[in-house]
PDB file of C-alpha atoms in Angstrom:
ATOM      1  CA  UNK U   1     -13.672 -14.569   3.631  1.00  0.00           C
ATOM      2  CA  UNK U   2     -12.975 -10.566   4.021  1.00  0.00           C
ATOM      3  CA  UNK U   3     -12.499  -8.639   0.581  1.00  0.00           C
ATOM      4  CA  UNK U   4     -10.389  -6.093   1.104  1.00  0.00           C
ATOM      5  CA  UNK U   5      -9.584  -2.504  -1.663  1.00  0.00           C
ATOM      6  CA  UNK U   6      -6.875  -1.223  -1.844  1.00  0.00           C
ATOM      7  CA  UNK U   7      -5.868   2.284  -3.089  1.00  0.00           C
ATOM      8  CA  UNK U   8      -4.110   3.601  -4.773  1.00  0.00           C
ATOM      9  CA  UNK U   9      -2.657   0.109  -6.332  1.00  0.00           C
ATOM     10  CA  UNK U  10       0.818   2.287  -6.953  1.00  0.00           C
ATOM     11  CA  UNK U  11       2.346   5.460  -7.082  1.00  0.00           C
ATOM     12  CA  UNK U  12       5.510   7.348  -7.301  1.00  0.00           C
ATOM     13  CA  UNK U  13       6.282   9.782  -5.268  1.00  0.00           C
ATOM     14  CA  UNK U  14       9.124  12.792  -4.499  1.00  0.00           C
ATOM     15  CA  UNK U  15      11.355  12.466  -1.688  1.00  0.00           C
ATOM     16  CA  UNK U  16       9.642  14.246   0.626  1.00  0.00           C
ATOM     17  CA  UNK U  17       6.202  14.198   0.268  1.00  0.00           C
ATOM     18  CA  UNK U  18       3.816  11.750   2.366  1.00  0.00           C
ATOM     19  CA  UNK U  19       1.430   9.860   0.994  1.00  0.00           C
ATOM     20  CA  UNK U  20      -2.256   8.187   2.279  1.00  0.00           C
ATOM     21  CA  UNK U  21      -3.079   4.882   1.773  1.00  0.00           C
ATOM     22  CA  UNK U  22      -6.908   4.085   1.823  1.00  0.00           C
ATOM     23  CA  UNK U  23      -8.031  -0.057   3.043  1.00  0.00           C
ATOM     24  CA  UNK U  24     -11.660  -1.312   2.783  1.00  0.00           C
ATOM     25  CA  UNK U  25     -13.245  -4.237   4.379  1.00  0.00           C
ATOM     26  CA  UNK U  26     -16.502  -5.401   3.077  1.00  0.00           C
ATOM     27  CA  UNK U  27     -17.244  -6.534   6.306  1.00  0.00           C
ATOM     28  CA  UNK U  28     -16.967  -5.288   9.869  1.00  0.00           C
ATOM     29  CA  UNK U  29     -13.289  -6.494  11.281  1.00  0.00           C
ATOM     30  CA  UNK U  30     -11.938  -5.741  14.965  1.00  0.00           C
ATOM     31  CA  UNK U  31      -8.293  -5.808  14.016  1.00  0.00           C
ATOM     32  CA  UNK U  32      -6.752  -4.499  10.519  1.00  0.00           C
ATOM     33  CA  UNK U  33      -3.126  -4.977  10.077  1.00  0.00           C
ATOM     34  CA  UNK U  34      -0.351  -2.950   7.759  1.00  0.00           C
ATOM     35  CA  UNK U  35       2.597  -4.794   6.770  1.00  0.00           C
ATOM     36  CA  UNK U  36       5.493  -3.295   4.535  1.00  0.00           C
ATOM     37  CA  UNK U  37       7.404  -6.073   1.951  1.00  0.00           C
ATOM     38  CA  UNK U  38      10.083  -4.541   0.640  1.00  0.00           C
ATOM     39  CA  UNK U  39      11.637  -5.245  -2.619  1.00  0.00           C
ATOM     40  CA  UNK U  40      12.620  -9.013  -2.769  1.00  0.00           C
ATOM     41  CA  UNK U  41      11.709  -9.151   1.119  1.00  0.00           C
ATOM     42  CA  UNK U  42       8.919 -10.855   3.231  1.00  0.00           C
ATOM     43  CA  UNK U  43       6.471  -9.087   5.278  1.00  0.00           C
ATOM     44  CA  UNK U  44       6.732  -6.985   7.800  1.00  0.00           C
ATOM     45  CA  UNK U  45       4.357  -5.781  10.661  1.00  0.00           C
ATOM     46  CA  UNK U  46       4.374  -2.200  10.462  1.00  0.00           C
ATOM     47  CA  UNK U  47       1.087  -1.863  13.172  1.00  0.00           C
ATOM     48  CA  UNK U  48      -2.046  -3.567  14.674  1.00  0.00           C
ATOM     49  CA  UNK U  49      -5.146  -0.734  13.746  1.00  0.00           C
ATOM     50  CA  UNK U  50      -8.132  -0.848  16.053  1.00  0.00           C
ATOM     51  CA  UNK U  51     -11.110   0.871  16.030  1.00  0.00           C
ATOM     52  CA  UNK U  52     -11.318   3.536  18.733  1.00  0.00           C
ATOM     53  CA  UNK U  53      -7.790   3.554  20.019  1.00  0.00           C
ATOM     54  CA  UNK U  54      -4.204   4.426  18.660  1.00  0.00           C
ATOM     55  CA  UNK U  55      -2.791   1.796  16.705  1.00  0.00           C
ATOM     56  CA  UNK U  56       0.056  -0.709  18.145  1.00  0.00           C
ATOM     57  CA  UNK U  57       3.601  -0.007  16.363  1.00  0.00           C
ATOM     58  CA  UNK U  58       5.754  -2.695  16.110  1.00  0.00           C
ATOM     59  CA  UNK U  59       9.885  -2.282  17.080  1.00  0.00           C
ATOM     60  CA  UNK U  60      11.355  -0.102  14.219  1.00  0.00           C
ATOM     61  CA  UNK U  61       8.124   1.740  13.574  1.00  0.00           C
ATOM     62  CA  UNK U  62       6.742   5.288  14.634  1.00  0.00           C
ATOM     63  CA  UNK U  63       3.866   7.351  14.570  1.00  0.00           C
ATOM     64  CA  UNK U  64       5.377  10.267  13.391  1.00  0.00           C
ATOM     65  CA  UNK U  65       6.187   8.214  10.605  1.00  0.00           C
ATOM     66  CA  UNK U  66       3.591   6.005   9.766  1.00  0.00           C
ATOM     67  CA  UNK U  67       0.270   7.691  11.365  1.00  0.00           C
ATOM     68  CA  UNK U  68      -2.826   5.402  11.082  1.00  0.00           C
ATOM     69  CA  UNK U  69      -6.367   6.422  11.133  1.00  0.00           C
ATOM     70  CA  UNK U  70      -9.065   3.727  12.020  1.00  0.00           C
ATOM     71  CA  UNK U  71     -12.638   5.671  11.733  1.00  0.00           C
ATOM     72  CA  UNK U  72     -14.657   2.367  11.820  1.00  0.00           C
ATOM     73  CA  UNK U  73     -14.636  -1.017  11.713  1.00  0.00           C
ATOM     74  CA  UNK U  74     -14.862  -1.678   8.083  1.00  0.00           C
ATOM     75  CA  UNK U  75     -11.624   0.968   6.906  1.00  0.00           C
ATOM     76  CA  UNK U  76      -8.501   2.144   7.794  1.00  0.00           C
ATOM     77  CA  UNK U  77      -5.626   4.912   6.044  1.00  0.00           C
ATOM     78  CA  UNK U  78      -2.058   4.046   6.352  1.00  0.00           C
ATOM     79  CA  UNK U  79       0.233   7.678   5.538  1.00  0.00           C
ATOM     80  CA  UNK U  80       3.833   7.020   4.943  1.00  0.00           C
ATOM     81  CA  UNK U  81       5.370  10.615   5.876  1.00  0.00           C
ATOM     82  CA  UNK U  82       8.604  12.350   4.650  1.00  0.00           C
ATOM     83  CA  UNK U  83       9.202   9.812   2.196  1.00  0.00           C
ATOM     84  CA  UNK U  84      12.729   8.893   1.372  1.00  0.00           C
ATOM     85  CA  UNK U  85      13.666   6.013  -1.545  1.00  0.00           C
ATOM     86  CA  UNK U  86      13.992   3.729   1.945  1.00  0.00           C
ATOM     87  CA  UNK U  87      10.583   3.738   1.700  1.00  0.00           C
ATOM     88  CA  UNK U  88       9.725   2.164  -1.236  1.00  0.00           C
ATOM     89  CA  UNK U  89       8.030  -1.106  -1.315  1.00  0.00           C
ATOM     90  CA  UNK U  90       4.870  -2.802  -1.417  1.00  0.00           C
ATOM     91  CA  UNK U  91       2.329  -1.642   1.577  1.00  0.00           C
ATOM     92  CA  UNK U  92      -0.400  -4.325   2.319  1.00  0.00           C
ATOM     93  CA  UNK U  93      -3.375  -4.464   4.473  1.00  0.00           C
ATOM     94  CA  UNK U  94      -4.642  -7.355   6.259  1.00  0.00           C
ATOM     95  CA  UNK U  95      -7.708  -8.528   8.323  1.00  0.00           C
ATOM     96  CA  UNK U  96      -7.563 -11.625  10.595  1.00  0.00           C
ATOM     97  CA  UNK U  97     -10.994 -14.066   9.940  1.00  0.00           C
ATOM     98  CA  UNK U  98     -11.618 -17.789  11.353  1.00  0.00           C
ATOM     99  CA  UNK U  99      -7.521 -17.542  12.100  1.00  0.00           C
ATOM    100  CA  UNK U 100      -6.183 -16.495   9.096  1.00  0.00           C
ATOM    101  CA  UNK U 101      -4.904 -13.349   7.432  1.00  0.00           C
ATOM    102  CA  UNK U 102      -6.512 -11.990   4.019  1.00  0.00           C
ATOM    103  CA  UNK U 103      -4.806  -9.374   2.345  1.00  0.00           C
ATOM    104  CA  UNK U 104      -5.657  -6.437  -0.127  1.00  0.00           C
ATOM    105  CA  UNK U 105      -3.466  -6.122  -3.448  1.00  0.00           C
ATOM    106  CA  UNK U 106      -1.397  -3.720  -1.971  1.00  0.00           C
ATOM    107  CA  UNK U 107       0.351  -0.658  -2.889  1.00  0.00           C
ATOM    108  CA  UNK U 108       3.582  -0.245  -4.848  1.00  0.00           C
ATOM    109  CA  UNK U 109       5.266   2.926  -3.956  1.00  0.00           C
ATOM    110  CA  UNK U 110       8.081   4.273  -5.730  1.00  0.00           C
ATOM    111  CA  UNK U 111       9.658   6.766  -4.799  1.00  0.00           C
ATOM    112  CA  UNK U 112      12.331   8.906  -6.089  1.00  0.00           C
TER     113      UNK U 112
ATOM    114  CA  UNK C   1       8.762 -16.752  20.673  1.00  0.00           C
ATOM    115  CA  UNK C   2       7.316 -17.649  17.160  1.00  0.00           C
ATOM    116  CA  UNK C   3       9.047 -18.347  14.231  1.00  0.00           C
ATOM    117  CA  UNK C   4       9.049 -19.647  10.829  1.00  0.00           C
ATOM    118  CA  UNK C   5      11.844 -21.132   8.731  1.00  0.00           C
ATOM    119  CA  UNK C   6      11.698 -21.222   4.826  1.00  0.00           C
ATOM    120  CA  UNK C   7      15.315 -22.978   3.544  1.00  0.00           C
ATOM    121  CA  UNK C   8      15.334 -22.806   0.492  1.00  0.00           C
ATOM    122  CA  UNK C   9      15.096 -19.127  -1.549  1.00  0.00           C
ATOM    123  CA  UNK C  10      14.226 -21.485  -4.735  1.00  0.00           C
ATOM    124  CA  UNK C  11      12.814 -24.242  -5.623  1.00  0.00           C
ATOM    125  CA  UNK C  12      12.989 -25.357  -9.409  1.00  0.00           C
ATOM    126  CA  UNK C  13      10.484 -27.809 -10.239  1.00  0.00           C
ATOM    127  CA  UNK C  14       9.978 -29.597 -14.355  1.00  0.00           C
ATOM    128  CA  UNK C  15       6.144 -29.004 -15.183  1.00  0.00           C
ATOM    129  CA  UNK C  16       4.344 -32.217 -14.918  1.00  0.00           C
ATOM    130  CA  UNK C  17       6.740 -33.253 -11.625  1.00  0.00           C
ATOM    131  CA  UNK C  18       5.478 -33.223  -7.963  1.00  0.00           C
ATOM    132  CA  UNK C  19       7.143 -30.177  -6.262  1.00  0.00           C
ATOM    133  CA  UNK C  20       7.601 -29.332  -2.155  1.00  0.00           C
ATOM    134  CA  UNK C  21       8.444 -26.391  -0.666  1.00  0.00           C
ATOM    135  CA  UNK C  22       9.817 -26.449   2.922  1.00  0.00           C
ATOM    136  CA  UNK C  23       8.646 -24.857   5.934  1.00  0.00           C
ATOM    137  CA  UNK C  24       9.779 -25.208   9.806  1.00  0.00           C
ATOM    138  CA  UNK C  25       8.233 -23.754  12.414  1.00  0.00           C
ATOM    139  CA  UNK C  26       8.945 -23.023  16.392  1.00  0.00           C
ATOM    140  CA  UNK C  27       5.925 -21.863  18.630  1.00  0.00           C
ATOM    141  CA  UNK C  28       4.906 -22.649  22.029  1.00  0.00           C
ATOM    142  CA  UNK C  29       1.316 -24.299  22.112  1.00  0.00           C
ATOM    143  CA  UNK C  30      -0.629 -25.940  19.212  1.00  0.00           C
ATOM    144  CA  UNK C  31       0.495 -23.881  15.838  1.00  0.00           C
ATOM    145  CA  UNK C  32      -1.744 -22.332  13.189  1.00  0.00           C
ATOM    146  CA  UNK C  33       0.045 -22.587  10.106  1.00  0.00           C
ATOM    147  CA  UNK C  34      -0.813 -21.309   6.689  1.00  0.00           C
ATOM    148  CA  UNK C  35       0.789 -21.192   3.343  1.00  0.00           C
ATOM    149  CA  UNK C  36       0.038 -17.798   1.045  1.00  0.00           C
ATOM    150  CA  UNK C  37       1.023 -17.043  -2.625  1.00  0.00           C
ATOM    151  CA  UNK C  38       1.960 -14.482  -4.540  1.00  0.00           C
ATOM    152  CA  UNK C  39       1.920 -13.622  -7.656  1.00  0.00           C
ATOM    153  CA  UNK C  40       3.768 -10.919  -9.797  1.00  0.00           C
ATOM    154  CA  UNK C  41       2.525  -7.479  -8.691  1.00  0.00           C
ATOM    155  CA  UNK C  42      -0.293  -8.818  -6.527  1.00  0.00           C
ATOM    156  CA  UNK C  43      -1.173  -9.212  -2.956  1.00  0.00           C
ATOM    157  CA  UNK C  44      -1.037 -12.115  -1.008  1.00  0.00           C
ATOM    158  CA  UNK C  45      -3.775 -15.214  -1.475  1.00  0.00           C
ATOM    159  CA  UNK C  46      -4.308 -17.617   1.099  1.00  0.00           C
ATOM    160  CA  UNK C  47      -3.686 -21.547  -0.063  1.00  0.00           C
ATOM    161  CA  UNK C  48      -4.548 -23.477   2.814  1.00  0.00           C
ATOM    162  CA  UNK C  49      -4.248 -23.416   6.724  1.00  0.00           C
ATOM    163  CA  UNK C  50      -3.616 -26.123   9.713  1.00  0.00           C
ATOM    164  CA  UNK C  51      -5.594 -25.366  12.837  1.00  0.00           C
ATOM    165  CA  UNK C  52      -6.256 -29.035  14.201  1.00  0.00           C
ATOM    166  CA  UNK C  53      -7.535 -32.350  12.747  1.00  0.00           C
ATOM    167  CA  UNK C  54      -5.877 -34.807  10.096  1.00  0.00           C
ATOM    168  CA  UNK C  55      -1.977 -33.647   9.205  1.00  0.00           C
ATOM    169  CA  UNK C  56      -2.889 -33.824   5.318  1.00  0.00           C
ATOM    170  CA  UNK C  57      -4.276 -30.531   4.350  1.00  0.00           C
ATOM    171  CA  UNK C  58      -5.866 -29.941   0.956  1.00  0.00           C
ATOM    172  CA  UNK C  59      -6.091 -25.888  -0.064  1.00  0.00           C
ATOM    173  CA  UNK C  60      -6.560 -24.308  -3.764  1.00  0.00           C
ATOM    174  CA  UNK C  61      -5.177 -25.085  -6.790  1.00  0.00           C
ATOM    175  CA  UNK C  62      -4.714 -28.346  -6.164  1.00  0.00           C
ATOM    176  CA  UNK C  63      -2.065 -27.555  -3.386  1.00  0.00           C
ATOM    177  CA  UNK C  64      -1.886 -29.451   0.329  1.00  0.00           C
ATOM    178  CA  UNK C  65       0.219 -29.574   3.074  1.00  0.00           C
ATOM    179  CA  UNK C  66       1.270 -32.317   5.951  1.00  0.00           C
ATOM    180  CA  UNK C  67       1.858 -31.418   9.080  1.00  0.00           C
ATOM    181  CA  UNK C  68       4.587 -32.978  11.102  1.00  0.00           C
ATOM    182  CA  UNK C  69       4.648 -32.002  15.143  1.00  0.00           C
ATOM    183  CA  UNK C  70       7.899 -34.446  15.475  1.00  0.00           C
ATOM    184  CA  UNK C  71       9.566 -32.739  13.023  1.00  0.00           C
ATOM    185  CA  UNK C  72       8.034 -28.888  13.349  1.00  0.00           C
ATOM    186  CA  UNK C  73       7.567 -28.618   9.321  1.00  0.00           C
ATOM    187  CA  UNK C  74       4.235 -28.141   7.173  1.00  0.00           C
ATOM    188  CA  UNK C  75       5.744 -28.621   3.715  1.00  0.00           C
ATOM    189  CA  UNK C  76       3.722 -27.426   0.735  1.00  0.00           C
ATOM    190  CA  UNK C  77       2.710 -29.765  -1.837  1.00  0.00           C
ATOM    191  CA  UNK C  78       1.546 -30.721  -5.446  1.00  0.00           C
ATOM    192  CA  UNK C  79       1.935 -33.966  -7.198  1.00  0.00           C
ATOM    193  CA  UNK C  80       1.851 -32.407 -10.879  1.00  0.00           C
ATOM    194  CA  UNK C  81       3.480 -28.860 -10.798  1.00  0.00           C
ATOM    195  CA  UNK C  82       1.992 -25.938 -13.431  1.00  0.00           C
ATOM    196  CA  UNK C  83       3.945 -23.355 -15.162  1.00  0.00           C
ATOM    197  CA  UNK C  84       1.488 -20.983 -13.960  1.00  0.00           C
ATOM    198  CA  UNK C  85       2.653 -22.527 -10.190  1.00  0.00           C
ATOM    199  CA  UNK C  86       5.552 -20.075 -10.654  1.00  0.00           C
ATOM    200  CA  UNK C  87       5.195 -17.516  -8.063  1.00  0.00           C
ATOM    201  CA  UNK C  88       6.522 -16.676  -4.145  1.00  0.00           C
ATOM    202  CA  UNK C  89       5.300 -18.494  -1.862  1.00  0.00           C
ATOM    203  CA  UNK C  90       4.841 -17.650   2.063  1.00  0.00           C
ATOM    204  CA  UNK C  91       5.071 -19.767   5.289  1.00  0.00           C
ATOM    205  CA  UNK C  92       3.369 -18.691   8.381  1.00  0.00           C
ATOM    206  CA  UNK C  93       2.855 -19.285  11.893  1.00  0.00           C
ATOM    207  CA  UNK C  94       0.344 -18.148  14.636  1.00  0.00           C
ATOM    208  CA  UNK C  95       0.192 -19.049  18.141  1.00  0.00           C
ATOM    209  CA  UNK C  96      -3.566 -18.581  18.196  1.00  0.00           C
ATOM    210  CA  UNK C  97      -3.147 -15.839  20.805  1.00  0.00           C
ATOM    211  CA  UNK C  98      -4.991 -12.523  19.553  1.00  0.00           C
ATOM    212  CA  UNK C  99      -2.366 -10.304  21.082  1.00  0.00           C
ATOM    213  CA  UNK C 100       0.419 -11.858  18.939  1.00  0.00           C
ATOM    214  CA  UNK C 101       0.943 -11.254  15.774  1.00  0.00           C
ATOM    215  CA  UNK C 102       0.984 -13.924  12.463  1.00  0.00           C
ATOM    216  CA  UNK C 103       4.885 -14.305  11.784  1.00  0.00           C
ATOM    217  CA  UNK C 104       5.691 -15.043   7.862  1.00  0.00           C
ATOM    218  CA  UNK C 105       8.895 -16.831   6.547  1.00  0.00           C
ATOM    219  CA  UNK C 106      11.114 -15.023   3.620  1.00  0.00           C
ATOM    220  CA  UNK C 107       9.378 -16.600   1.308  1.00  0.00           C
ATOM    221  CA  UNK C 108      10.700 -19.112  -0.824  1.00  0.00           C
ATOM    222  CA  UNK C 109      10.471 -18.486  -4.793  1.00  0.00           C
ATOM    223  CA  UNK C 110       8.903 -21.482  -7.348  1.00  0.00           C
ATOM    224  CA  UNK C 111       9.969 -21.578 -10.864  1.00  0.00           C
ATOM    225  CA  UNK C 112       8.022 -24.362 -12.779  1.00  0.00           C
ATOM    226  CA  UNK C 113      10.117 -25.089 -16.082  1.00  0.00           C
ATOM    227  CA  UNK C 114       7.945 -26.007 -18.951  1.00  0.00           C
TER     228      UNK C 114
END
């Protein structure tokens, strides 16, 4: 099974301001995956991040908003941009391996 | 199209007592199913998974599902429920195509009363 870090584990931030969030693989994955949960909410698929190409958005999610980096196979950067309190909520990534998903421990952003 | 049904928002279960948490599923083709926890201000953490083979599925913590293809569930399991059981629990469904994604159900919420 993948092991996957996280960081930062939470944060609060000012309406506003964008943020970077950092996701390590210990291993070498094709496909890393961001999901959002918002408070009280189950996931949702924000994009598909592969190495060496732009990442897939799904409906209700933009680049402009939500750029992802993918430098290599083993990490990825989600940056939520222009944050608004709408944007609060738990950010996860994800790697698919033998079929299912394994997740990092997310990232709680609060903002204000 | 995939999707993944989880009826009930809570499920309140005496410690000591078998519990089950309900999933249904709709997906064209053979399913992958899975069932993930989580805990208070943590990620998610896979229990168990049904690819192919026998319907029972055992995963961690003593947790196992059965899945049903009349009936479209994979119901999650225990026979002696833990206070530290309490936690949100995920359904989800995959049609085993790489192009699509894994779909998760709203989660239903398991409160084990000592």
């Amino acid at each position: 099974s993948a092991v996957i870090s996280q960081k930062p584990s939470r944060d609060i931030c000012q309406r506003g301001t964008s943020l970077t969030i950092q996701c390590q693989v210990d291993s070498q994955v094709t496909m890393m995956f961001w999901y959002r949960q918002q408070p009280g909410q189950s996931l949702t698929l924000i994009a598909t991040a592969n190495q060496g190409s732009e990442a897939t958005y799904e409906s209700g999610f933009v680049i402009d908003k939500f750029p992802i980096s993918r430098p290599n196979l083993t990490f990825s950067t989600l940056t939520v941009s222009n944050m608004s309190p709408e944007d609060s909520s738990i950010y996860l990534c994800s790697v698919r391996d033998t079929g299912e998903l394994f997740f990092g421990e997310g990232s709680r952003l609060t903002v204000l | 199209a995939q999707s993944v049904a989880q009826p009930e928002d809570q499920v309140n279960v005496a410690e000591g007592n078998p519990l089950t948490v309900k999933c249904t599923y709709s997906v064209s083709g053979n399913p992958y199913l899975f069932w993930y926890v989580q805990y208070p201000n943590r990620g998610l953490q896979f229990l168990l998974k049904y690819i192919t083979g026998d319907n029972l599925v055992k995963g961690s913590y003593g947790f196992e599902a059965e899945f049903n293809k009349s009936q479209t569930s994979f119901h999650l399991k225990k026979p002696s429920a833990l206070v530290s059981d309490s936690a949100l629990y995920f359904c989800a469904v995959w049609d085993g195509n790489r192009d699509d994604k894994i779909i998760f159900g709203k989660g239903t919420r398991l409160h084990i009363l000592p």
